[in-house]
Short mmCIF file of C-alpha atoms (C1' of nucleotides) in Angstrom, two decimals:
data_model
loop_
_atom_site.label_atom_id
_atom_site.label_comp_id
_atom_site.label_asym_id
_atom_site.label_seq_id
_atom_site.Cartn_x
_atom_site.Cartn_y
_atom_site.Cartn_z
CA UNK A 29 -9.27 29.67 -13.07
CA UNK A 30 -12.41 27.53 -13.05
CA UNK A 31 -11.06 24.15 -12.47
CA UNK A 32 -10.73 23.27 -8.81
CA UNK A 33 -14.51 23.22 -7.88
CA UNK A 34 -16.03 22.73 -11.34
CA UNK A 35 -13.83 19.61 -12.49
CA UNK A 36 -14.94 17.51 -9.43
CA UNK A 37 -18.60 18.11 -10.54
CA UNK A 38 -18.00 17.42 -14.11
CA UNK A 39 -15.04 14.55 -13.66
CA UNK A 40 -15.74 12.72 -17.00
CA UNK A 41 -14.81 15.23 -19.35
CA UNK A 42 -14.67 14.02 -22.98
CA UNK A 43 -11.96 14.69 -25.30
CA UNK A 44 -13.49 18.00 -26.98
CA UNK A 45 -11.32 18.28 -30.01
CA UNK A 46 -9.57 16.11 -32.53
CA UNK A 47 -6.85 18.61 -33.81
CA UNK A 48 -4.07 16.41 -31.69
CA UNK A 49 -5.02 13.04 -30.73
CA UNK A 50 -3.78 13.65 -27.41
CA UNK A 51 -6.61 13.66 -24.63
CA UNK A 52 -6.77 17.07 -22.92
CA UNK A 53 -4.30 17.83 -20.06
CA UNK A 54 -6.59 17.08 -16.97
CA UNK A 55 -7.46 13.53 -18.76
CA UNK A 56 -3.89 12.86 -19.50
CA UNK A 57 -2.95 13.62 -15.61
CA UNK A 58 -6.13 11.32 -14.53
CA UNK A 59 -4.73 8.41 -16.78
CA UNK A 60 -1.07 8.57 -15.76
CA UNK A 61 -1.94 9.05 -12.28
CA UNK A 62 -4.08 6.23 -12.31
CA UNK A 63 -1.41 3.97 -13.65
CA UNK A 64 1.28 5.35 -11.20
CA UNK A 65 -0.76 5.24 -8.17
CA UNK A 66 -1.60 1.61 -8.84
CA UNK A 67 2.04 0.90 -9.56
CA UNK A 68 3.62 2.48 -6.74
CA UNK A 69 1.09 3.60 -4.26
CA UNK A 70 -0.04 7.07 -3.46
CA UNK A 71 2.85 8.01 -1.28
CA UNK A 72 5.56 6.73 -3.28
CA UNK A 73 4.16 8.39 -6.38
CA UNK A 74 5.15 12.09 -7.08
CA UNK A 75 3.70 14.85 -8.77
CA UNK A 76 7.10 15.00 -10.87
CA UNK A 77 6.56 11.64 -11.91
CA UNK A 78 3.09 12.04 -13.14
CA UNK A 79 3.43 15.29 -14.84
CA UNK A 80 6.85 14.06 -16.65
CA UNK A 81 4.97 10.81 -17.95
CA UNK A 82 1.83 12.99 -18.96
CA UNK A 83 4.11 15.65 -20.62
CA UNK A 84 2.50 18.46 -18.84
CA UNK A 85 3.78 21.10 -16.69
CA UNK A 86 4.38 20.34 -12.87
CA UNK A 87 1.92 23.13 -11.91
CA UNK A 88 -0.98 21.59 -14.05
CA UNK A 89 -1.96 19.22 -11.43
CA UNK A 90 -2.51 21.92 -8.64
CA UNK A 91 -3.96 24.05 -11.24
CA UNK A 92 -6.67 21.39 -12.68
CA UNK A 93 -7.18 19.45 -9.39
CA UNK A 94 -6.07 21.66 -6.45
CA UNK A 95 -3.55 19.19 -4.70
CA UNK A 96 -2.17 15.76 -4.82
CA UNK A 97 -4.92 14.33 -2.61
CA UNK A 98 -7.71 15.89 -4.69
CA UNK A 99 -5.77 14.36 -7.68
CA UNK A 100 -6.34 10.87 -5.87
CA UNK A 101 -9.97 11.58 -5.28
CA UNK A 102 -10.60 12.59 -8.67
CA UNK A 103 -8.61 9.33 -10.14
CA UNK A 104 -10.71 7.25 -7.83
CA UNK A 105 -14.15 8.66 -8.38
CA UNK A 106 -14.02 8.94 -12.10
CA UNK A 107 -14.30 5.09 -11.94
CA UNK A 108 -16.11 4.18 -9.07
CA UNK A 109 -19.25 5.67 -10.17
CA UNK A 110 -19.80 3.69 -13.33
CA UNK A 111 -18.50 0.50 -11.67
CA UNK A 112 -21.16 0.65 -8.71
CA UNK A 113 -23.78 1.63 -11.46
CA UNK A 114 -23.08 -1.10 -13.55
CA UNK A 115 -23.45 -3.60 -10.60
CA UNK A 116 -26.65 -2.23 -9.38
CA UNK A 117 -28.02 -2.41 -12.92
CA UNK A 118 -27.30 -6.16 -12.97
CA UNK A 119 -29.10 -6.33 -9.60
CA UNK A 120 -32.18 -4.50 -11.29
CA UNK A 121 -32.26 -6.75 -14.12
CA UNK A 122 -32.30 -9.74 -12.02
CA UNK A 123 -34.96 -8.51 -9.35
CA UNK A 124 -37.18 -7.47 -12.24
CA UNK A 125 -37.70 -10.90 -13.25
CA UNK A 126 -39.50 -11.50 -10.14
CA UNK A 127 -38.00 -15.12 -9.57
CA UNK A 128 -36.10 -15.82 -6.47
CA UNK A 129 -32.46 -15.13 -7.00
CA UNK A 130 -29.57 -17.72 -6.54
CA UNK A 131 -26.38 -16.85 -4.80
CA UNK A 132 -24.56 -17.56 -8.22
CA UNK A 133 -26.83 -15.01 -9.77
CA UNK A 134 -25.42 -12.42 -7.54
CA UNK A 135 -22.03 -13.49 -7.64
CA UNK A 136 -22.11 -13.08 -11.48
CA UNK A 137 -23.80 -9.73 -11.26
CA UNK A 138 -20.61 -8.52 -9.27
CA UNK A 139 -18.28 -10.49 -11.66
CA UNK A 140 -19.58 -9.17 -14.64
CA UNK A 141 -18.90 -5.59 -14.37
CA UNK A 142 -15.17 -6.60 -12.95
CA UNK A 143 -14.91 -8.82 -16.06
CA UNK A 144 -16.03 -5.81 -18.38
CA UNK A 145 -13.61 -3.30 -16.65
CA UNK A 146 -10.90 -5.69 -17.09
CA UNK A 147 -11.41 -6.06 -20.66
CA UNK A 148 -11.94 -2.27 -21.61
CA UNK A 149 -8.70 -0.48 -21.55
CA UNK A 150 -10.58 2.87 -22.21
CA UNK A 151 -12.05 2.46 -18.65
CA UNK A 152 -8.95 1.67 -17.22
CA UNK A 153 -8.98 -1.90 -17.68
CA UNK A 154 -7.89 -3.99 -14.47
CA UNK A 155 -6.28 -0.76 -12.95
CA UNK A 156 -9.27 0.21 -11.24
CA UNK A 157 -9.79 -3.06 -9.20
CA UNK A 158 -6.01 -3.00 -8.29
CA UNK A 159 -6.33 0.78 -7.25
CA UNK A 160 -9.45 -0.30 -4.99
CA UNK A 161 -7.32 -3.03 -3.35
CA UNK A 162 -4.35 -0.52 -2.86
CA UNK A 163 -6.99 1.92 -1.60
CA UNK A 164 -8.47 -0.63 0.77
CA UNK A 165 -5.13 -1.26 2.39
CA UNK A 166 -3.61 2.39 2.27
CA UNK A 167 -6.90 3.28 4.07
CA UNK A 168 -7.22 7.29 2.71
CA UNK A 169 -9.55 8.59 5.32
CA UNK A 170 -10.95 11.47 2.98
CA UNK A 171 -11.80 8.94 0.55
CA UNK A 172 -13.49 6.57 2.92
CA UNK A 173 -15.98 9.20 4.21
CA UNK A 174 -16.88 10.12 0.71
CA UNK A 175 -17.51 6.63 -0.39
CA UNK A 176 -19.44 6.09 2.87
CA UNK A 177 -21.83 8.91 2.02
CA UNK A 178 -22.53 7.92 -1.68
CA UNK A 179 -22.03 4.27 -2.35
CA UNK A 180 -23.35 2.64 0.66
CA UNK A 181 -26.35 1.62 -1.28
CA UNK A 182 -24.04 -0.82 -2.85
CA UNK A 183 -23.56 -2.84 0.06
CA UNK A 184 -27.22 -2.66 1.35
CA UNK A 185 -28.46 -3.65 -2.11
CA UNK A 186 -26.16 -6.71 -1.87
CA UNK A 187 -26.74 -7.60 1.69
CA UNK A 188 -30.50 -7.82 1.23
CA UNK A 189 -30.33 -9.67 -1.88
CA UNK A 190 -27.93 -12.20 -0.27
CA UNK A 191 -30.36 -12.47 2.61
CA UNK A 192 -33.25 -13.38 0.15
CA UNK A 193 -31.16 -15.90 -1.70
CA UNK A 194 -29.69 -17.74 1.49
CA UNK A 195 -32.79 -17.34 3.76
CA UNK A 196 -31.26 -20.36 5.98
CA UNK A 197 -28.56 -17.85 7.33
CA UNK A 198 -28.85 -15.19 9.85
CA UNK A 199 -27.86 -11.63 9.04
CA UNK A 200 -24.24 -12.17 10.92
CA UNK A 201 -23.47 -15.04 9.03
CA UNK A 202 -24.51 -13.40 6.04
CA UNK A 203 -21.99 -10.58 6.71
CA UNK A 204 -19.26 -12.90 7.21
CA UNK A 205 -19.76 -14.77 4.04
CA UNK A 206 -20.10 -11.57 2.03
CA UNK A 207 -16.86 -10.46 3.62
CA UNK A 208 -15.37 -13.47 2.31
CA UNK A 209 -16.80 -13.73 -0.92
CA UNK A 210 -15.87 -10.16 -1.86
CA UNK A 211 -12.69 -10.26 -0.43
CA UNK A 212 -11.64 -13.38 -2.76
CA UNK A 213 -13.35 -11.93 -5.99
CA UNK A 214 -11.77 -8.64 -5.57
CA UNK A 215 -8.38 -9.99 -4.84
CA UNK A 216 -8.56 -12.44 -7.83
CA UNK A 217 -9.31 -9.58 -10.21
CA UNK A 218 -6.58 -7.54 -8.65
CA UNK A 219 -3.95 -10.08 -9.06
CA UNK A 220 -3.37 -10.15 -5.30
CA UNK A 221 -2.01 -13.54 -4.77
CA UNK A 222 -0.39 -14.09 -1.42
CA UNK A 223 1.42 -17.41 -2.78
CA UNK A 224 3.35 -15.06 -5.31
CA UNK A 225 5.18 -13.67 -2.51
CA UNK A 226 6.95 -16.81 -2.10
CA UNK A 227 7.07 -18.32 -5.72
CA UNK A 228 6.44 -16.97 -9.21
CA UNK A 229 3.03 -18.16 -9.47
CA UNK A 230 1.79 -19.22 -12.90
CA UNK A 231 -1.98 -18.60 -11.75
CA UNK A 232 -1.47 -14.89 -11.43
CA UNK A 233 0.95 -13.92 -14.28
CA UNK A 234 -1.33 -15.50 -16.79
CA UNK A 235 -4.54 -13.34 -16.34
CA UNK A 236 -7.02 -14.14 -18.78
CA UNK A 237 -9.86 -12.54 -17.14
CA UNK A 238 -12.16 -15.36 -18.38
CA UNK A 239 -10.06 -17.93 -16.95
CA UNK A 240 -10.56 -16.11 -13.48
CA UNK A 241 -14.19 -16.13 -13.87
CA UNK A 242 -14.28 -19.74 -14.57
CA UNK A 243 -12.62 -20.76 -11.79
CA UNK A 244 -13.78 -18.17 -9.20
CA UNK A 245 -17.36 -18.61 -9.78
CA UNK A 246 -17.68 -22.44 -8.42
CA UNK A 247 -15.19 -21.28 -5.55
CA UNK A 248 -17.21 -18.56 -4.29
CA UNK A 249 -20.52 -19.83 -4.81
CA UNK A 250 -19.52 -23.24 -2.97
CA UNK A 251 -18.10 -21.13 -0.14
CA UNK A 252 -21.47 -18.84 0.11
CA UNK A 253 -23.66 -21.87 0.21
CA UNK A 254 -21.78 -24.24 2.34
CA UNK A 255 -23.87 -25.45 5.22
CA UNK A 256 -22.53 -24.12 8.78
CA UNK B 23 30.30 -1.03 14.02
CA UNK B 24 29.23 -4.59 14.03
CA UNK B 25 25.47 -4.28 13.17
CA UNK B 26 24.66 -3.85 9.70
CA UNK B 27 25.63 -7.41 8.57
CA UNK B 28 25.30 -9.62 11.67
CA UNK B 29 22.17 -7.99 12.89
CA UNK B 30 20.36 -9.70 9.81
CA UNK B 31 21.96 -13.14 10.82
CA UNK B 32 20.75 -12.96 14.43
CA UNK B 33 17.33 -11.28 13.85
CA UNK B 34 15.63 -12.52 17.01
CA UNK B 35 17.67 -10.82 19.90
CA UNK B 36 16.50 -11.37 23.11
CA UNK B 37 16.28 -8.71 25.97
CA UNK B 38 19.66 -9.46 27.57
CA UNK B 39 19.37 -7.46 30.75
CA UNK B 40 16.72 -6.36 33.04
CA UNK B 41 18.34 -3.48 34.55
CA UNK B 42 15.83 -1.50 32.46
CA UNK B 43 12.54 -3.10 31.38
CA UNK B 44 12.97 -1.63 27.91
CA UNK B 45 14.19 -3.98 25.06
CA UNK B 46 17.29 -2.65 23.56
CA UNK B 47 17.78 -0.09 20.69
CA UNK B 48 17.36 -2.41 17.73
CA UNK B 49 14.50 -4.30 19.20
CA UNK B 50 12.67 -1.05 20.03
CA UNK B 51 13.11 0.09 16.78
CA UNK B 52 12.01 -3.20 15.28
CA UNK B 53 8.47 -3.11 17.16
CA UNK B 54 7.88 0.69 16.61
CA UNK B 55 8.62 0.25 12.97
CA UNK B 56 6.60 -2.75 12.43
CA UNK B 57 3.56 -1.05 13.83
CA UNK B 58 4.22 1.97 11.89
CA UNK B 59 4.69 0.26 8.51
CA UNK B 60 1.44 -1.65 9.21
CA UNK B 61 -0.43 1.56 9.76
CA UNK B 62 0.87 4.11 7.27
CA UNK B 63 2.81 1.72 4.71
CA UNK B 64 6.39 1.94 3.95
CA UNK B 65 6.61 5.17 2.09
CA UNK B 66 4.63 7.02 4.46
CA UNK B 67 6.52 6.09 7.52
CA UNK B 68 9.54 8.32 8.19
CA UNK B 69 12.66 7.33 10.14
CA UNK B 70 11.93 10.39 12.52
CA UNK B 71 8.61 8.93 13.30
CA UNK B 72 10.04 5.57 13.93
CA UNK B 73 13.06 7.02 16.08
CA UNK B 74 10.83 9.46 17.95
CA UNK B 75 8.16 6.67 19.23
CA UNK B 76 11.01 4.40 19.81
CA UNK B 77 12.82 7.10 21.90
CA UNK B 78 16.11 6.40 20.12
CA UNK B 79 18.08 8.56 18.07
CA UNK B 80 17.69 9.40 14.29
CA UNK B 81 21.07 7.82 13.50
CA UNK B 82 20.44 4.62 15.24
CA UNK B 83 18.43 3.31 12.48
CA UNK B 84 21.17 3.47 9.96
CA UNK B 85 23.56 2.45 12.50
CA UNK B 86 21.74 -0.77 13.33
CA UNK B 87 20.28 -1.71 9.96
CA UNK B 88 22.06 0.34 7.38
CA UNK B 89 19.11 1.93 5.57
CA UNK B 90 15.55 2.30 5.70
CA UNK B 91 15.12 -0.39 3.15
CA UNK B 92 17.05 -2.74 5.19
CA UNK B 93 15.26 -1.91 8.21
CA UNK B 94 11.86 -3.05 6.62
CA UNK B 95 13.53 -6.30 5.31
CA UNK B 96 14.76 -6.79 9.08
CA UNK B 97 11.21 -6.13 10.34
CA UNK B 98 9.74 -8.79 7.99
CA UNK B 99 12.12 -11.32 8.21
CA UNK B 100 11.97 -11.50 12.03
CA UNK B 101 8.31 -12.73 11.78
CA UNK B 102 8.29 -14.63 8.39
CA UNK B 103 10.69 -17.32 9.45
CA UNK B 104 8.77 -18.50 12.46
CA UNK B 105 5.31 -18.35 10.92
CA UNK B 106 6.54 -20.59 8.09
CA UNK B 107 8.12 -22.88 10.37
CA UNK B 108 5.06 -23.37 12.18
CA UNK B 109 2.77 -23.92 9.10
CA UNK B 110 5.31 -26.73 8.14
CA UNK B 111 5.55 -28.28 11.47
CA UNK B 112 1.74 -28.63 11.34
CA UNK B 113 2.01 -30.33 7.90
CA UNK B 114 4.69 -32.70 9.28
CA UNK B 115 2.63 -33.64 12.21
CA UNK B 116 -0.29 -34.34 9.90
CA UNK B 117 1.91 -36.26 7.55
CA UNK B 118 3.41 -38.25 10.02
CA UNK B 119 0.07 -39.83 10.98
CA UNK B 120 0.20 -41.60 7.63
CA UNK B 121 -3.46 -41.36 6.87
CA UNK B 122 -4.72 -39.39 4.01
CA UNK B 123 -5.24 -35.84 4.47
CA UNK B 124 -8.38 -33.99 3.88
CA UNK B 125 -8.58 -30.27 2.66
CA UNK B 126 -10.03 -29.06 5.97
CA UNK B 127 -6.95 -30.64 7.79
CA UNK B 128 -4.71 -28.52 5.41
CA UNK B 129 -6.70 -25.46 6.03
CA UNK B 130 -6.59 -25.83 9.64
CA UNK B 131 -2.75 -26.30 9.43
CA UNK B 132 -2.26 -22.75 8.10
CA UNK B 133 -5.16 -21.03 10.05
CA UNK B 134 -3.70 -22.45 13.32
CA UNK B 135 -0.31 -20.47 13.18
CA UNK B 136 -2.21 -17.39 11.99
CA UNK B 137 -4.60 -17.63 14.99
CA UNK B 138 -1.45 -18.29 17.41
CA UNK B 139 0.12 -14.98 15.83
CA UNK B 140 -3.09 -12.84 16.23
CA UNK B 141 -3.44 -14.14 19.86
CA UNK B 142 0.28 -13.51 20.65
CA UNK B 143 1.25 -9.87 21.27
CA UNK B 144 4.81 -10.67 21.86
CA UNK B 145 5.06 -12.10 18.32
CA UNK B 146 3.37 -8.94 16.71
CA UNK B 147 -0.09 -10.20 17.23
CA UNK B 148 -1.97 -9.51 14.08
CA UNK B 149 0.41 -6.96 12.86
CA UNK B 150 2.50 -9.59 10.82
CA UNK B 151 -0.39 -10.68 9.03
CA UNK B 152 -1.23 -7.36 7.95
CA UNK B 153 2.02 -6.55 7.16
CA UNK B 154 2.26 -9.30 4.66
CA UNK B 155 -0.95 -7.91 2.96
CA UNK B 156 0.63 -4.55 2.56
CA UNK B 157 3.75 -6.06 1.34
CA UNK B 158 1.94 -8.15 -1.03
CA UNK B 159 0.28 -4.96 -2.46
CA UNK B 160 3.26 -2.75 -2.07
CA UNK B 161 5.68 -5.12 -4.17
CA UNK B 162 8.96 -4.54 -2.38
CA UNK B 163 11.14 -5.87 -5.22
CA UNK B 164 14.30 -6.76 -2.91
CA UNK B 165 12.00 -8.53 -0.51
CA UNK B 166 10.39 -10.59 -2.88
CA UNK B 167 13.77 -11.95 -4.32
CA UNK B 168 14.65 -12.70 -0.81
CA UNK B 169 11.32 -14.72 -0.01
CA UNK B 170 11.49 -16.51 -3.29
CA UNK B 171 14.91 -18.01 -2.55
CA UNK B 172 14.15 -18.93 1.08
CA UNK B 173 10.67 -19.75 1.44
CA UNK B 174 9.30 -21.40 -1.92
CA UNK B 175 9.29 -24.57 -0.08
CA UNK B 176 6.06 -23.43 1.83
CA UNK B 177 4.24 -23.22 -1.48
CA UNK B 178 5.73 -26.50 -2.70
CA UNK B 179 4.80 -28.35 0.48
CA UNK B 180 1.03 -27.06 0.48
CA UNK B 181 0.73 -27.59 -3.22
CA UNK B 182 1.70 -31.35 -2.96
CA UNK B 183 -0.39 -31.72 0.03
CA UNK B 184 -3.35 -30.28 -1.70
CA UNK B 185 -2.84 -32.62 -4.79
CA UNK B 186 -3.15 -35.39 -2.45
CA UNK B 187 -5.97 -34.33 -0.64
CA UNK B 188 -7.82 -33.20 -3.66
CA UNK B 189 -6.70 -35.92 -6.36
CA UNK B 190 -9.83 -35.43 -8.31
CA UNK B 191 -8.43 -32.09 -9.59
CA UNK B 192 -5.52 -31.26 -11.98
CA UNK B 193 -2.56 -29.25 -11.26
CA UNK B 194 -4.07 -26.10 -12.65
CA UNK B 195 -7.18 -26.42 -10.73
CA UNK B 196 -5.21 -26.77 -7.49
CA UNK B 197 -3.18 -23.83 -8.34
CA UNK B 198 -6.40 -21.72 -8.76
CA UNK B 199 -8.08 -22.90 -5.63
CA UNK B 200 -5.00 -22.34 -3.60
CA UNK B 201 -4.86 -19.16 -5.02
CA UNK B 202 -8.49 -18.31 -3.87
CA UNK B 203 -7.97 -19.87 -0.57
CA UNK B 204 -5.14 -18.31 0.61
CA UNK B 205 -6.28 -15.08 -0.57
CA UNK B 206 -9.33 -15.01 1.44
CA UNK B 207 -7.62 -16.64 4.68
CA UNK B 208 -5.01 -14.05 4.52
CA UNK B 209 -7.50 -11.15 3.96
CA UNK B 210 -9.46 -12.56 6.79
CA UNK B 211 -6.77 -12.11 9.27
CA UNK B 212 -5.58 -9.11 8.14
CA UNK B 213 -8.86 -7.42 8.33
CA UNK B 214 -9.15 -6.17 4.73
CA UNK B 215 -12.78 -6.07 3.84
CA UNK B 216 -13.56 -4.79 0.57
CA UNK B 217 -17.08 -3.95 1.89
CA UNK B 218 -15.45 -1.47 4.50
CA UNK B 219 -14.61 0.79 1.97
CA UNK B 220 -18.36 1.62 1.33
CA UNK B 221 -19.95 0.80 4.95
CA UNK B 222 -18.66 0.65 8.24
CA UNK B 223 -18.48 -3.20 8.51
CA UNK B 224 -19.70 -4.76 11.87
CA UNK B 225 -17.73 -8.01 10.94
CA UNK B 226 -14.48 -6.56 10.70
CA UNK B 227 -14.56 -4.09 13.38
CA UNK B 228 -15.39 -6.95 16.01
CA UNK B 229 -12.50 -8.91 15.19
CA UNK B 230 -12.46 -11.99 17.59
CA UNK B 231 -9.85 -14.25 16.00
CA UNK B 232 -11.91 -17.41 16.93
CA UNK B 233 -15.06 -15.96 15.12
CA UNK B 234 -12.91 -15.49 12.11
CA UNK B 235 -11.80 -19.02 12.01
CA UNK B 236 -15.27 -20.20 12.67
CA UNK B 237 -16.76 -18.74 9.63
CA UNK B 238 -13.59 -18.97 7.72
CA UNK B 239 -13.07 -22.76 7.66
CA UNK B 240 -16.31 -23.77 6.29
CA UNK B 241 -16.17 -21.32 3.42
CA UNK B 242 -12.94 -22.11 2.47
CA UNK B 243 -13.28 -25.82 2.47
CA UNK B 244 -16.42 -25.56 0.49
CA UNK B 245 -14.86 -23.71 -1.84
CA UNK B 246 -11.50 -25.83 -2.40
CA UNK B 247 -13.91 -29.00 -2.54
CA UNK B 248 -16.68 -27.71 -4.84
CA UNK B 249 -16.93 -29.86 -7.94
CA UNK B 250 -15.84 -28.06 -11.01
"C1'" DA C 27 43.23 2.64 34.74
"C1'" DT C 28 44.29 1.83 30.17
"C1'" DG C 29 43.24 0.99 25.36
"C1'" DA C 30 40.16 -1.26 21.99
"C1'" DC C 31 35.54 -1.36 20.55
"C1'" DT C 32 30.69 -0.54 20.32
"C1'" DT C 33 26.99 2.46 20.82
"C1'" DT C 34 24.58 6.79 21.13
"C1'" DA C 35 24.21 11.97 19.95
"C1'" DG C 36 23.42 16.34 17.66
"C1'" DA C 37 23.98 18.46 13.46
"C1'" DA C 38 24.47 19.03 8.86
"C1'" DC C 39 23.89 17.61 3.97
"C1'" DA C 40 22.03 17.11 -0.71
"C1'" DA C 41 17.80 15.66 -2.88
"C1'" DG C 42 13.25 15.46 -3.36
"C1'" DC C 43 8.44 16.73 -2.06
"C1'" DG C 44 4.02 19.54 -2.81
"C1'" DT C 45 2.73 24.02 -3.41
"C1'" DT C 46 2.62 28.89 -5.19
"C1'" DT C 47 3.71 32.73 -7.96
"C1'" DG C 48 3.69 35.93 -11.58
"C1'" DA C 49 4.17 36.21 -16.45
"C1'" DA C 50 3.47 34.35 -20.93
"C1'" DA C 51 0.67 32.13 -24.34
"C1'" DC C 52 -3.58 30.76 -25.83
"C1'" DT C 53 -8.87 30.86 -26.53
"C1'" DT C 54 -13.16 32.88 -26.94
"C1'" DA C 55 -16.51 36.28 -27.56
"C1'" DC C 56 -17.98 40.98 -29.16
"C1'" DG D 10 -8.59 43.89 -33.06
"C1'" DT D 11 -9.45 44.19 -28.46
"C1'" DA D 12 -10.36 42.63 -23.98
"C1'" DA D 13 -11.58 39.11 -20.82
"C1'" DG D 14 -10.87 34.56 -19.50
"C1'" DT D 15 -8.52 30.21 -19.46
"C1'" DT D 16 -4.37 27.81 -19.55
"C1'" DT D 17 0.44 26.69 -19.65
"C1'" DC D 18 5.11 27.50 -18.00
"C1'" DA D 19 9.63 28.14 -15.62
"C1'" DA D 20 10.93 29.24 -11.20
"C1'" DA D 21 11.18 29.59 -6.81
"C1'" DC D 22 9.35 28.76 -2.04
"C1'" DG D 23 9.65 26.39 2.59
"C1'" DC D 24 9.85 21.97 4.01
"C1'" DT D 25 10.89 17.08 4.87
"C1'" DT D 26 13.17 13.12 3.81
"C1'" DG D 27 17.05 9.32 4.28
"C1'" DT D 28 21.75 9.60 4.95
"C1'" DT D 29 26.39 10.97 6.74
"C1'" DC D 30 29.86 12.75 9.97
"C1'" DT D 31 32.41 13.61 14.15
"C1'" DA D 32 32.69 13.79 18.72
"C1'" DA D 33 31.07 12.24 22.81
"C1'" DA D 34 29.65 8.45 26.08
"C1'" DG D 35 29.47 3.94 27.49
"C1'" DT D 36 31.32 -0.87 27.69
"C1'" DC D 37 34.75 -4.38 28.91
"C1'" DA D 38 38.63 -7.29 29.10
"C1'" DT D 39 43.25 -6.96 30.55
#
DNA sequence: ATGACTTTAGAACAAGCGTTTGAAACTTAC
DNA sequence: GTAAGTTTCAAACGCTTGTTCTAAAGTCAT
């Protein structure tokens, strides 16, 4: 048994044979778990649902990942790293130009990776954004600590970038506006519309990612740059 | 046994005696369940957790509400009615003045009931907004249908009000902007900050409702009124 | 005080949960 | 081909879940 420890260190395991067109067991579990966790949440998703749909044995989850909690962590970590890296790469490119950045450029640097994610089924499509929004609300303690340690750089980079882009605002105002901005951006891509609780929203059901961006950018930029 | 049906028709049961300062069994269950559903989510909250903390017998939930699902519905319905009514009352007052409404007035008409809720522990405090945001993400099918039937008027009223306040935009643009606006307002009051996944956010942890409003209104109004 | 009704109580139920086990099947290297 | 290592499998484990049952206790008008 080599998996429980090493799997976490090499989470992005490529499909190493073409003899069957199915991905290997661990990947199949990750894919199904990702979808079911998004659909029903962590607690409401049983290992039996996952293993059945993934067509693997029930014990395979504990063999490959150690526990249901560890499986969730693996599901999440498989996506978060590349996503954060993509955002930071956008920031790098912008800052290398040497020119002063606008709020709109910063907004787009976050939205572009979201958009790429939404359009690429191989990277989980829109699932990961929805998984993040569920995770945010479900408040997995263990996951939070891991993310705090690994990815706080994400917020730091954006914070200082926004402080330079909006020098007229103090640090506290910037924090509030980023809070609002990322909140609306994330929920837009996750498809979380409060109004859809009350009526069948035509906005959210027809979810062309490009349409989201088209309407989202002006809204967020205006909110960020509005005089106090 | 009179409760399963009639309880739903008279959900706001006042404490009818002062001989003990405890509310009656059904109310005590509702209060504890509301808090635990918000804290841990529906699936992760067991009836035993609820009944233990409410200091009632385990069977009391099924006796008074029929099932765990029905309990959730009761918890939600106890709050949603008064909240929607408060928003619509604000709209009524505004529209009775006869003058043309601004986007800011409409935003405030929604925020004011949120604020009142947040400040009144007797009405569940900030719990209900957080419950809504969890419900939104957890997607209770039964609840959705009930809300669709009863409270679609809420969205209709706000939609037509915004169309009059922002006549320069088409219906589709209005829908998108309302989607974004209510999304950010709700998540602000629910304390859902994406960034807090990555770092301990000072914005969200210090949650003075008045501070939320002070920063929220300019952001949302600017987003709503921004040229396309 | 009696009888009808409502509410509480403890115990039990079947079903589902995450996890573990130990043996079988498969893969890989020599 | 054999041995070592890896992965799959069916079965079972102990435990918790929502729900139900029946009897006891409490309430209240007559």
